JSON list of C-alpha atoms in Angstrom, two decimals:
[
{"chain": "A", "resi": 1, "resn": "UNK", "atom": "CA", "xyz": [2.72, -12.37, 1.00]},
{"chain": "A", "resi": 2, "resn": "UNK", "atom": "CA", "xyz": [4.64, -11.08, 4.02]},
{"chain": "A", "resi": 3, "resn": "UNK", "atom": "CA", "xyz": [4.11, -11.74, 7.55]},
{"chain": "A", "resi": 4, "resn": "UNK", "atom": "CA", "xyz": [0.74, -10.93, 9.04]},
{"chain": "A", "resi": 5, "resn": "UNK", "atom": "CA", "xyz": [2.01, -10.37, 12.42]},
{"chain": "A", "resi": 6, "resn": "UNK", "atom": "CA", "xyz": [-0.34, -10.76, 15.38]},
{"chain": "A", "resi": 7, "resn": "UNK", "atom": "CA", "xyz": [-3.31, -11.08, 13.25]},
{"chain": "A", "resi": 8, "resn": "UNK", "atom": "CA", "xyz": [-2.56, -14.50, 11.67]},
{"chain": "A", "resi": 9, "resn": "UNK", "atom": "CA", "xyz": [-5.20, -16.79, 13.06]},
{"chain": "A", "resi": 10, "resn": "UNK", "atom": "CA", "xyz": [-5.73, -20.55, 13.14]},
{"chain": "A", "resi": 11, "resn": "UNK", "atom": "CA", "xyz": [-8.65, -20.39, 10.77]},
{"chain": "A", "resi": 12, "resn": "UNK", "atom": "CA", "xyz": [-8.70, -22.71, 7.80]},
{"chain": "A", "resi": 13, "resn": "UNK", "atom": "CA", "xyz": [-7.54, -20.87, 4.75]},
{"chain": "A", "resi": 14, "resn": "UNK", "atom": "CA", "xyz": [-10.89, -20.99, 3.02]},
{"chain": "A", "resi": 15, "resn": "UNK", "atom": "CA", "xyz": [-12.77, -19.31, 5.92]},
{"chain": "A", "resi": 16, "resn": "UNK", "atom": "CA", "xyz": [-10.05, -16.89, 6.69]},
{"chain": "A", "resi": 17, "resn": "UNK", "atom": "CA", "xyz": [-10.04, -15.75, 2.91]},
{"chain": "A", "resi": 18, "resn": "UNK", "atom": "CA", "xyz": [-13.80, -15.50, 3.06]},
{"chain": "A", "resi": 19, "resn": "UNK", "atom": "CA", "xyz": [-13.84, -13.49, 6.35]},
{"chain": "A", "resi": 20, "resn": "UNK", "atom": "CA", "xyz": [-11.27, -11.01, 5.11]},
{"chain": "A", "resi": 21, "resn": "UNK", "atom": "CA", "xyz": [-13.08, -10.49, 1.76]},
{"chain": "A", "resi": 22, "resn": "UNK", "atom": "CA", "xyz": [-16.40, -9.91, 3.74]},
{"chain": "A", "resi": 23, "resn": "UNK", "atom": "CA", "xyz": [-14.77, -7.41, 5.98]},
{"chain": "A", "resi": 24, "resn": "UNK", "atom": "CA", "xyz": [-13.35, -5.53, 2.77]},
{"chain": "A", "resi": 25, "resn": "UNK", "atom": "CA", "xyz": [-16.79, -5.82, 1.06]},
{"chain": "A", "resi": 26, "resn": "UNK", "atom": "CA", "xyz": [-18.59, -4.53, 4.12]},
{"chain": "A", "resi": 27, "resn": "UNK", "atom": "CA", "xyz": [-16.14, -1.73, 4.71]},
{"chain": "A", "resi": 28, "resn": "UNK", "atom": "CA", "xyz": [-16.46, -0.53, 1.06]},
{"chain": "A", "resi": 29, "resn": "UNK", "atom": "CA", "xyz": [-20.24, -0.63, 1.03]},
{"chain": "A", "resi": 30, "resn": "UNK", "atom": "CA", "xyz": [-20.92, 0.46, 4.78]},
{"chain": "A", "resi": 31, "resn": "UNK", "atom": "CA", "xyz": [-18.07, 2.46, 5.73]},
{"chain": "A", "resi": 32, "resn": "UNK", "atom": "CA", "xyz": [-16.49, 1.94, 9.04]},
{"chain": "A", "resi": 33, "resn": "UNK", "atom": "CA", "xyz": [-19.59, 3.69, 10.93]},
{"chain": "A", "resi": 34, "resn": "UNK", "atom": "CA", "xyz": [-21.98, 1.20, 9.33]},
{"chain": "A", "resi": 35, "resn": "UNK", "atom": "CA", "xyz": [-19.83, -1.89, 9.86]},
{"chain": "A", "resi": 36, "resn": "UNK", "atom": "CA", "xyz": [-20.65, -4.49, 12.39]},
{"chain": "A", "resi": 37, "resn": "UNK", "atom": "CA", "xyz": [-19.58, -8.08, 13.11]},
{"chain": "A", "resi": 38, "resn": "UNK", "atom": "CA", "xyz": [-22.88, -9.40, 12.45]},
{"chain": "A", "resi": 39, "resn": "UNK", "atom": "CA", "xyz": [-23.01, -7.91, 8.89]},
{"chain": "A", "resi": 40, "resn": "UNK", "atom": "CA", "xyz": [-19.59, -9.38, 8.23]},
{"chain": "A", "resi": 41, "resn": "UNK", "atom": "CA", "xyz": [-20.78, -12.61, 9.54]},
{"chain": "A", "resi": 42, "resn": "UNK", "atom": "CA", "xyz": [-23.72, -12.64, 7.10]},
{"chain": "A", "resi": 43, "resn": "UNK", "atom": "CA", "xyz": [-21.49, -11.53, 4.18]},
{"chain": "A", "resi": 44, "resn": "UNK", "atom": "CA", "xyz": [-19.04, -14.31, 4.88]},
{"chain": "A", "resi": 45, "resn": "UNK", "atom": "CA", "xyz": [-21.32, -17.00, 5.85]},
{"chain": "A", "resi": 46, "resn": "UNK", "atom": "CA", "xyz": [-19.35, -17.55, 9.06]},
{"chain": "A", "resi": 47, "resn": "UNK", "atom": "CA", "xyz": [-21.16, -17.48, 12.76]},
{"chain": "A", "resi": 48, "resn": "UNK", "atom": "CA", "xyz": [-20.62, -14.56, 14.83]},
{"chain": "A", "resi": 49, "resn": "UNK", "atom": "CA", "xyz": [-19.62, -16.83, 17.54]},
{"chain": "A", "resi": 50, "resn": "UNK", "atom": "CA", "xyz": [-16.56, -18.20, 15.59]},
{"chain": "A", "resi": 51, "resn": "UNK", "atom": "CA", "xyz": [-15.53, -14.64, 14.53]},
{"chain": "A", "resi": 52, "resn": "UNK", "atom": "CA", "xyz": [-15.76, -13.53, 18.16]},
{"chain": "A", "resi": 53, "resn": "UNK", "atom": "CA", "xyz": [-13.46, -16.58, 19.04]},
{"chain": "A", "resi": 54, "resn": "UNK", "atom": "CA", "xyz": [-10.75, -15.62, 16.68]},
{"chain": "A", "resi": 55, "resn": "UNK", "atom": "CA", "xyz": [-10.96, -12.01, 17.12]},
{"chain": "A", "resi": 56, "resn": "UNK", "atom": "CA", "xyz": [-11.14, -9.95, 20.34]},
{"chain": "A", "resi": 57, "resn": "UNK", "atom": "CA", "xyz": [-12.72, -6.87, 18.58]},
{"chain": "A", "resi": 58, "resn": "UNK", "atom": "CA", "xyz": [-14.04, -5.47, 15.25]},
{"chain": "A", "resi": 59, "resn": "UNK", "atom": "CA", "xyz": [-10.83, -3.35, 15.11]},
{"chain": "A", "resi": 60, "resn": "UNK", "atom": "CA", "xyz": [-8.68, -6.48, 15.41]},
{"chain": "A", "resi": 61, "resn": "UNK", "atom": "CA", "xyz": [-10.66, -8.04, 12.58]},
{"chain": "A", "resi": 62, "resn": "UNK", "atom": "CA", "xyz": [-10.37, -4.81, 10.27]},
{"chain": "A", "resi": 63, "resn": "UNK", "atom": "CA", "xyz": [-6.73, -4.42, 11.18]},
{"chain": "A", "resi": 64, "resn": "UNK", "atom": "CA", "xyz": [-6.25, -7.92, 9.91]},
{"chain": "A", "resi": 65, "resn": "UNK", "atom": "CA", "xyz": [-8.10, -7.14, 6.82]},
{"chain": "A", "resi": 66, "resn": "UNK", "atom": "CA", "xyz": [-6.08, -3.96, 6.26]},
{"chain": "A", "resi": 67, "resn": "UNK", "atom": "CA", "xyz": [-2.73, -5.79, 6.66]},
{"chain": "A", "resi": 68, "resn": "UNK", "atom": "CA", "xyz": [-3.91, -8.64, 4.35]},
{"chain": "A", "resi": 69, "resn": "UNK", "atom": "CA", "xyz": [-4.90, -6.12, 1.73]},
{"chain": "A", "resi": 70, "resn": "UNK", "atom": "CA", "xyz": [-1.79, -4.04, 2.07]},
{"chain": "A", "resi": 71, "resn": "UNK", "atom": "CA", "xyz": [0.57, -6.96, 2.00]},
{"chain": "A", "resi": 72, "resn": "UNK", "atom": "CA", "xyz": [-1.43, -8.67, -0.86]},
{"chain": "A", "resi": 73, "resn": "UNK", "atom": "CA", "xyz": [-0.91, -5.59, -2.90]},
{"chain": "A", "resi": 74, "resn": "UNK", "atom": "CA", "xyz": [2.91, -5.06, -1.94]},
{"chain": "A", "resi": 75, "resn": "UNK", "atom": "CA", "xyz": [3.51, -8.88, -2.96]},
{"chain": "A", "resi": 76, "resn": "UNK", "atom": "CA", "xyz": [1.84, -8.03, -6.37]},
{"chain": "A", "resi": 77, "resn": "UNK", "atom": "CA", "xyz": [3.99, -5.11, -6.65]},
{"chain": "A", "resi": 78, "resn": "UNK", "atom": "CA", "xyz": [7.26, -7.09, -5.89]},
{"chain": "A", "resi": 79, "resn": "UNK", "atom": "CA", "xyz": [6.54, -9.95, -8.47]},
{"chain": "A", "resi": 80, "resn": "UNK", "atom": "CA", "xyz": [6.14, -7.18, -11.17]},
{"chain": "A", "resi": 81, "resn": "UNK", "atom": "CA", "xyz": [9.56, -5.57, -10.02]},
{"chain": "A", "resi": 82, "resn": "UNK", "atom": "CA", "xyz": [11.28, -8.89, -9.93]},
{"chain": "A", "resi": 83, "resn": "UNK", "atom": "CA", "xyz": [9.75, -9.82, -13.53]},
{"chain": "A", "resi": 84, "resn": "UNK", "atom": "CA", "xyz": [11.48, -6.66, -14.91]},
{"chain": "A", "resi": 85, "resn": "UNK", "atom": "CA", "xyz": [14.91, -8.06, -14.76]},
{"chain": "A", "resi": 86, "resn": "UNK", "atom": "CA", "xyz": [18.08, -6.70, -13.24]},
{"chain": "A", "resi": 87, "resn": "UNK", "atom": "CA", "xyz": [18.16, -3.14, -14.75]},
{"chain": "A", "resi": 88, "resn": "UNK", "atom": "CA", "xyz": [17.63, -0.78, -11.78]},
{"chain": "A", "resi": 89, "resn": "UNK", "atom": "CA", "xyz": [15.77, 1.79, -13.49]},
{"chain": "A", "resi": 90, "resn": "UNK", "atom": "CA", "xyz": [13.43, -0.64, -15.18]},
{"chain": "A", "resi": 91, "resn": "UNK", "atom": "CA", "xyz": [12.75, -2.30, -11.83]},
{"chain": "A", "resi": 92, "resn": "UNK", "atom": "CA", "xyz": [11.82, 1.23, -10.50]},
{"chain": "A", "resi": 93, "resn": "UNK", "atom": "CA", "xyz": [9.67, 1.83, -13.46]},
{"chain": "A", "resi": 94, "resn": "UNK", "atom": "CA", "xyz": [7.89, -1.74, -12.81]},
{"chain": "A", "resi": 95, "resn": "UNK", "atom": "CA", "xyz": [7.22, -0.42, -9.17]},
{"chain": "A", "resi": 96, "resn": "UNK", "atom": "CA", "xyz": [5.61, 2.80, -10.57]},
{"chain": "A", "resi": 97, "resn": "UNK", "atom": "CA", "xyz": [3.57, 0.77, -13.15]},
{"chain": "A", "resi": 98, "resn": "UNK", "atom": "CA", "xyz": [2.42, -1.66, -10.54]},
{"chain": "A", "resi": 99, "resn": "UNK", "atom": "CA", "xyz": [1.42, 0.47, -7.84]},
{"chain": "A", "resi": 100, "resn": "UNK", "atom": "CA", "xyz": [-0.36, 2.95, -10.38]},
{"chain": "A", "resi": 101, "resn": "UNK", "atom": "CA", "xyz": [-2.52, 0.20, -12.12]},
{"chain": "A", "resi": 102, "resn": "UNK", "atom": "CA", "xyz": [-5.06, -2.35, -11.24]},
{"chain": "A", "resi": 103, "resn": "UNK", "atom": "CA", "xyz": [-5.41, -3.94, -8.81]},
{"chain": "A", "resi": 104, "resn": "UNK", "atom": "CA", "xyz": [-4.26, -0.98, -6.69]},
{"chain": "A", "resi": 105, "resn": "UNK", "atom": "CA", "xyz": [-5.54, 1.57, -9.01]},
{"chain": "A", "resi": 106, "resn": "UNK", "atom": "CA", "xyz": [-9.22, 0.42, -8.63]},
{"chain": "A", "resi": 107, "resn": "UNK", "atom": "CA", "xyz": [-11.91, 2.61, -7.13]},
{"chain": "A", "resi": 108, "resn": "UNK", "atom": "CA", "xyz": [-13.04, -0.38, -4.87]},
{"chain": "A", "resi": 109, "resn": "UNK", "atom": "CA", "xyz": [-9.46, -0.74, -3.41]},
{"chain": "A", "resi": 110, "resn": "UNK", "atom": "CA", "xyz": [-8.95, 2.92, -2.84]},
{"chain": "A", "resi": 111, "resn": "UNK", "atom": "CA", "xyz": [-12.41, 3.55, -1.40]},
{"chain": "A", "resi": 112, "resn": "UNK", "atom": "CA", "xyz": [-11.52, 0.82, 1.19]},
{"chain": "A", "resi": 113, "resn": "UNK", "atom": "CA", "xyz": [-8.07, 2.35, 1.94]},
{"chain": "A", "resi": 114, "resn": "UNK", "atom": "CA", "xyz": [-9.74, 5.75, 2.46]},
{"chain": "A", "resi": 115, "resn": "UNK", "atom": "CA", "xyz": [-11.80, 3.90, 5.11]},
{"chain": "A", "resi": 116, "resn": "UNK", "atom": "CA", "xyz": [-8.94, 2.46, 6.77]},
{"chain": "A", "resi": 117, "resn": "UNK", "atom": "CA", "xyz": [-6.97, 5.86, 6.70]},
{"chain": "A", "resi": 118, "resn": "UNK", "atom": "CA", "xyz": [-9.81, 7.45, 8.42]},
{"chain": "A", "resi": 119, "resn": "UNK", "atom": "CA", "xyz": [-9.77, 4.96, 11.19]},
{"chain": "A", "resi": 120, "resn": "UNK", "atom": "CA", "xyz": [-5.94, 5.42, 12.17]},
{"chain": "A", "resi": 121, "resn": "UNK", "atom": "CA", "xyz": [-6.55, 8.33, 14.48]},
{"chain": "A", "resi": 122, "resn": "UNK", "atom": "CA", "xyz": [-9.18, 6.44, 16.47]},
{"chain": "A", "resi": 123, "resn": "UNK", "atom": "CA", "xyz": [-7.54, 3.03, 16.52]},
{"chain": "A", "resi": 124, "resn": "UNK", "atom": "CA", "xyz": [-4.29, 1.85, 18.08]},
{"chain": "A", "resi": 125, "resn": "UNK", "atom": "CA", "xyz": [-4.54, -1.36, 16.14]},
{"chain": "A", "resi": 126, "resn": "UNK", "atom": "CA", "xyz": [-4.91, 0.54, 12.80]},
{"chain": "A", "resi": 127, "resn": "UNK", "atom": "CA", "xyz": [-2.05, 2.78, 13.73]},
{"chain": "A", "resi": 128, "resn": "UNK", "atom": "CA", "xyz": [0.20, -0.09, 14.32]},
{"chain": "A", "resi": 129, "resn": "UNK", "atom": "CA", "xyz": [-0.89, -1.80, 10.96]},
{"chain": "A", "resi": 130, "resn": "UNK", "atom": "CA", "xyz": [-0.50, 1.32, 8.98]},
{"chain": "A", "resi": 131, "resn": "UNK", "atom": "CA", "xyz": [3.15, 1.77, 10.48]},
{"chain": "A", "resi": 132, "resn": "UNK", "atom": "CA", "xyz": [4.22, -1.80, 9.68]},
{"chain": "A", "resi": 133, "resn": "UNK", "atom": "CA", "xyz": [2.83, -1.85, 6.22]},
{"chain": "A", "resi": 134, "resn": "UNK", "atom": "CA", "xyz": [4.02, 1.69, 5.21]},
{"chain": "A", "resi": 135, "resn": "UNK", "atom": "CA", "xyz": [7.40, 0.65, 6.37]},
{"chain": "A", "resi": 136, "resn": "UNK", "atom": "CA", "xyz": [7.40, -2.17, 3.94]},
{"chain": "A", "resi": 137, "resn": "UNK", "atom": "CA", "xyz": [6.61, -0.11, 1.12]},
{"chain": "A", "resi": 138, "resn": "UNK", "atom": "CA", "xyz": [9.13, 2.49, 2.13]},
{"chain": "A", "resi": 139, "resn": "UNK", "atom": "CA", "xyz": [11.93, -0.22, 2.34]},
{"chain": "A", "resi": 140, "resn": "UNK", "atom": "CA", "xyz": [11.06, -1.53, -0.99]},
{"chain": "A", "resi": 141, "resn": "UNK", "atom": "CA", "xyz": [11.40, 1.96, -2.52]},
{"chain": "A", "resi": 142, "resn": "UNK", "atom": "CA", "xyz": [14.48, 2.87, -0.85]},
{"chain": "A", "resi": 143, "resn": "UNK", "atom": "CA", "xyz": [16.17, -0.34, -2.06]},
{"chain": "A", "resi": 144, "resn": "UNK", "atom": "CA", "xyz": [14.98, 0.30, -5.65]},
{"chain": "A", "resi": 145, "resn": "UNK", "atom": "CA", "xyz": [16.14, 4.09, -5.49]},
{"chain": "A", "resi": 146, "resn": "UNK", "atom": "CA", "xyz": [19.48, 3.20, -4.07]},
{"chain": "A", "resi": 147, "resn": "UNK", "atom": "CA", "xyz": [20.22, 0.83, -7.04]},
{"chain": "A", "resi": 148, "resn": "UNK", "atom": "CA", "xyz": [19.22, 3.59, -9.55]},
{"chain": "A", "resi": 149, "resn": "UNK", "atom": "CA", "xyz": [21.52, 6.07, -7.98]},
{"chain": "A", "resi": 150, "resn": "UNK", "atom": "CA", "xyz": [24.32, 3.44, -7.65]},
{"chain": "A", "resi": 151, "resn": "UNK", "atom": "CA", "xyz": [24.09, 2.80, -11.28]},
{"chain": "A", "resi": 152, "resn": "UNK", "atom": "CA", "xyz": [24.06, 6.31, -12.21]},
{"chain": "A", "resi": 153, "resn": "UNK", "atom": "CA", "xyz": [27.25, 7.07, -10.46]},
{"chain": "A", "resi": 154, "resn": "UNK", "atom": "CA", "xyz": [25.71, 10.31, -8.95]},
{"chain": "A", "resi": 155, "resn": "UNK", "atom": "CA", "xyz": [25.83, 11.13, -5.25]},
{"chain": "A", "resi": 156, "resn": "UNK", "atom": "CA", "xyz": [23.24, 9.31, -3.27]},
{"chain": "A", "resi": 157, "resn": "UNK", "atom": "CA", "xyz": [20.37, 11.32, -1.94]},
{"chain": "A", "resi": 158, "resn": "UNK", "atom": "CA", "xyz": [18.53, 10.93, 1.38]},
{"chain": "A", "resi": 159, "resn": "UNK", "atom": "CA", "xyz": [16.97, 7.81, 0.60]},
{"chain": "A", "resi": 160, "resn": "UNK", "atom": "CA", "xyz": [14.55, 7.82, 3.58]},
{"chain": "A", "resi": 161, "resn": "UNK", "atom": "CA", "xyz": [13.10, 11.23, 2.46]},
{"chain": "A", "resi": 162, "resn": "UNK", "atom": "CA", "xyz": [13.21, 10.31, -1.19]},
{"chain": "A", "resi": 163, "resn": "UNK", "atom": "CA", "xyz": [11.08, 7.27, -0.54]},
{"chain": "A", "resi": 164, "resn": "UNK", "atom": "CA", "xyz": [8.63, 9.09, 1.79]},
{"chain": "A", "resi": 165, "resn": "UNK", "atom": "CA", "xyz": [8.24, 11.75, -1.01]},
{"chain": "A", "resi": 166, "resn": "UNK", "atom": "CA", "xyz": [7.49, 8.95, -3.46]},
{"chain": "A", "resi": 167, "resn": "UNK", "atom": "CA", "xyz": [4.93, 7.32, -1.22]},
{"chain": "A", "resi": 168, "resn": "UNK", "atom": "CA", "xyz": [3.34, 10.72, -0.62]},
{"chain": "A", "resi": 169, "resn": "UNK", "atom": "CA", "xyz": [3.01, 11.19, -4.36]},
{"chain": "A", "resi": 170, "resn": "UNK", "atom": "CA", "xyz": [1.43, 7.68, -4.70]},
{"chain": "A", "resi": 171, "resn": "UNK", "atom": "CA", "xyz": [-0.97, 8.54, -1.71]},
{"chain": "A", "resi": 172, "resn": "UNK", "atom": "CA", "xyz": [-1.98, 11.87, -3.38]},
{"chain": "A", "resi": 173, "resn": "UNK", "atom": "CA", "xyz": [-2.49, 10.30, -6.78]},
{"chain": "A", "resi": 174, "resn": "UNK", "atom": "CA", "xyz": [-4.49, 7.32, -5.36]},
{"chain": "A", "resi": 175, "resn": "UNK", "atom": "CA", "xyz": [-6.83, 9.69, -3.41]},
{"chain": "A", "resi": 176, "resn": "UNK", "atom": "CA", "xyz": [-7.52, 11.99, -6.27]},
{"chain": "A", "resi": 177, "resn": "UNK", "atom": "CA", "xyz": [-8.05, 9.24, -8.65]},
{"chain": "A", "resi": 178, "resn": "UNK", "atom": "CA", "xyz": [-10.43, 7.63, -6.09]},
{"chain": "A", "resi": 179, "resn": "UNK", "atom": "CA", "xyz": [-12.52, 10.73, -5.94]},
{"chain": "A", "resi": 180, "resn": "UNK", "atom": "CA", "xyz": [-12.49, 11.13, -9.75]},
{"chain": "A", "resi": 181, "resn": "UNK", "atom": "CA", "xyz": [-10.90, 8.74, -11.99]},
{"chain": "A", "resi": 182, "resn": "UNK", "atom": "CA", "xyz": [-11.20, 11.09, -14.95]},
{"chain": "A", "resi": 183, "resn": "UNK", "atom": "CA", "xyz": [-8.76, 13.50, -13.55]},
{"chain": "A", "resi": 184, "resn": "UNK", "atom": "CA", "xyz": [-5.76, 11.78, -15.10]},
{"chain": "A", "resi": 185, "resn": "UNK", "atom": "CA", "xyz": [-4.96, 8.43, -16.45]},
{"chain": "A", "resi": 186, "resn": "UNK", "atom": "CA", "xyz": [-2.86, 5.52, -15.17]},
{"chain": "A", "resi": 187, "resn": "UNK", "atom": "CA", "xyz": [-0.27, 6.30, -17.65]},
{"chain": "A", "resi": 188, "resn": "UNK", "atom": "CA", "xyz": [-0.10, 10.11, -16.71]},
{"chain": "A", "resi": 189, "resn": "UNK", "atom": "CA", "xyz": [0.27, 9.01, -13.19]},
{"chain": "A", "resi": 190, "resn": "UNK", "atom": "CA", "xyz": [3.27, 6.84, -13.86]},
{"chain": "A", "resi": 191, "resn": "UNK", "atom": "CA", "xyz": [4.73, 9.65, -15.94]},
{"chain": "A", "resi": 192, "resn": "UNK", "atom": "CA", "xyz": [4.51, 11.80, -13.04]},
{"chain": "A", "resi": 193, "resn": "UNK", "atom": "CA", "xyz": [6.75, 9.35, -10.94]},
{"chain": "A", "resi": 194, "resn": "UNK", "atom": "CA", "xyz": [9.03, 8.96, -13.85]},
{"chain": "A", "resi": 195, "resn": "UNK", "atom": "CA", "xyz": [9.51, 12.71, -14.32]},
{"chain": "A", "resi": 196, "resn": "UNK", "atom": "CA", "xyz": [10.06, 13.02, -10.41]},
{"chain": "A", "resi": 197, "resn": "UNK", "atom": "CA", "xyz": [12.79, 10.61, -10.67]},
{"chain": "A", "resi": 198, "resn": "UNK", "atom": "CA", "xyz": [14.37, 12.15, -13.55]},
{"chain": "A", "resi": 199, "resn": "UNK", "atom": "CA", "xyz": [14.34, 15.61, -11.79]},
{"chain": "A", "resi": 200, "resn": "UNK", "atom": "CA", "xyz": [16.06, 13.88, -8.71]},
{"chain": "A", "resi": 201, "resn": "UNK", "atom": "CA", "xyz": [18.85, 12.58, -10.71]},
{"chain": "A", "resi": 202, "resn": "UNK", "atom": "CA", "xyz": [19.32, 15.89, -12.58]},
{"chain": "A", "resi": 203, "resn": "UNK", "atom": "CA", "xyz": [19.28, 17.82, -9.32]},
{"chain": "A", "resi": 204, "resn": "UNK", "atom": "CA", "xyz": [21.86, 15.59, -7.58]},
{"chain": "A", "resi": 205, "resn": "UNK", "atom": "CA", "xyz": [24.11, 15.60, -10.80]},
{"chain": "A", "resi": 206, "resn": "UNK", "atom": "CA", "xyz": [23.76, 19.55, -10.75]},
{"chain": "A", "resi": 207, "resn": "UNK", "atom": "CA", "xyz": [24.83, 19.58, -7.05]},
{"chain": "A", "resi": 208, "resn": "UNK", "atom": "CA", "xyz": [27.90, 17.39, -7.62]},
{"chain": "A", "resi": 209, "resn": "UNK", "atom": "CA", "xyz": [29.03, 19.48, -10.42]},
{"chain": "A", "resi": 210, "resn": "UNK", "atom": "CA", "xyz": [28.81, 22.56, -8.36]},
{"chain": "A", "resi": 211, "resn": "UNK", "atom": "CA", "xyz": [30.93, 20.91, -5.58]},
{"chain": "A", "resi": 212, "resn": "UNK", "atom": "CA", "xyz": [33.53, 20.02, -7.95]},
{"chain": "A", "resi": 213, "resn": "UNK", "atom": "CA", "xyz": [33.75, 23.48, -9.37]}
]
């Protein structure tokens, strides 16, 4: 897992994990409006005083939970990418599969993520966490896309925009699946991302041919 920034605390690992799990469980059940330090305390079996000693506010604790969840899911995706071997397209496909399968594509995960998104406009802490974690996902995608295009021998697209586009596709698919998991299957979602990549490659090839003619 990556760095947890300023949210890393000197709590024993077992208590820290219990506290984060309790925060995520309460968020999924209560939403942000119904969330309180007392409820998290009861869920985790950790005193309110100890929580307040390590976190200056509820938003700081929730921000830590958001960052822990996001980076934990990203670490799982990285592991799947590395297990795919050296072929650039296989590595990108592994990213698609890992990001559109469990544990990412689970309603409990996505419902919690939707709560986090809803807090971003009202919390500087949540905005900072979102920006950091979003940048990590985008950097990984940029690296994977660059390798695919380099292997293809075709002109490189704007990798920043390409990665932003793919993240947006994932976000839209996650949100729609969270609302109704019967709308499409995991395999169909993965196929959409594969088709998007194929279309991008074909478009770049056509543009290159036009410039040469």
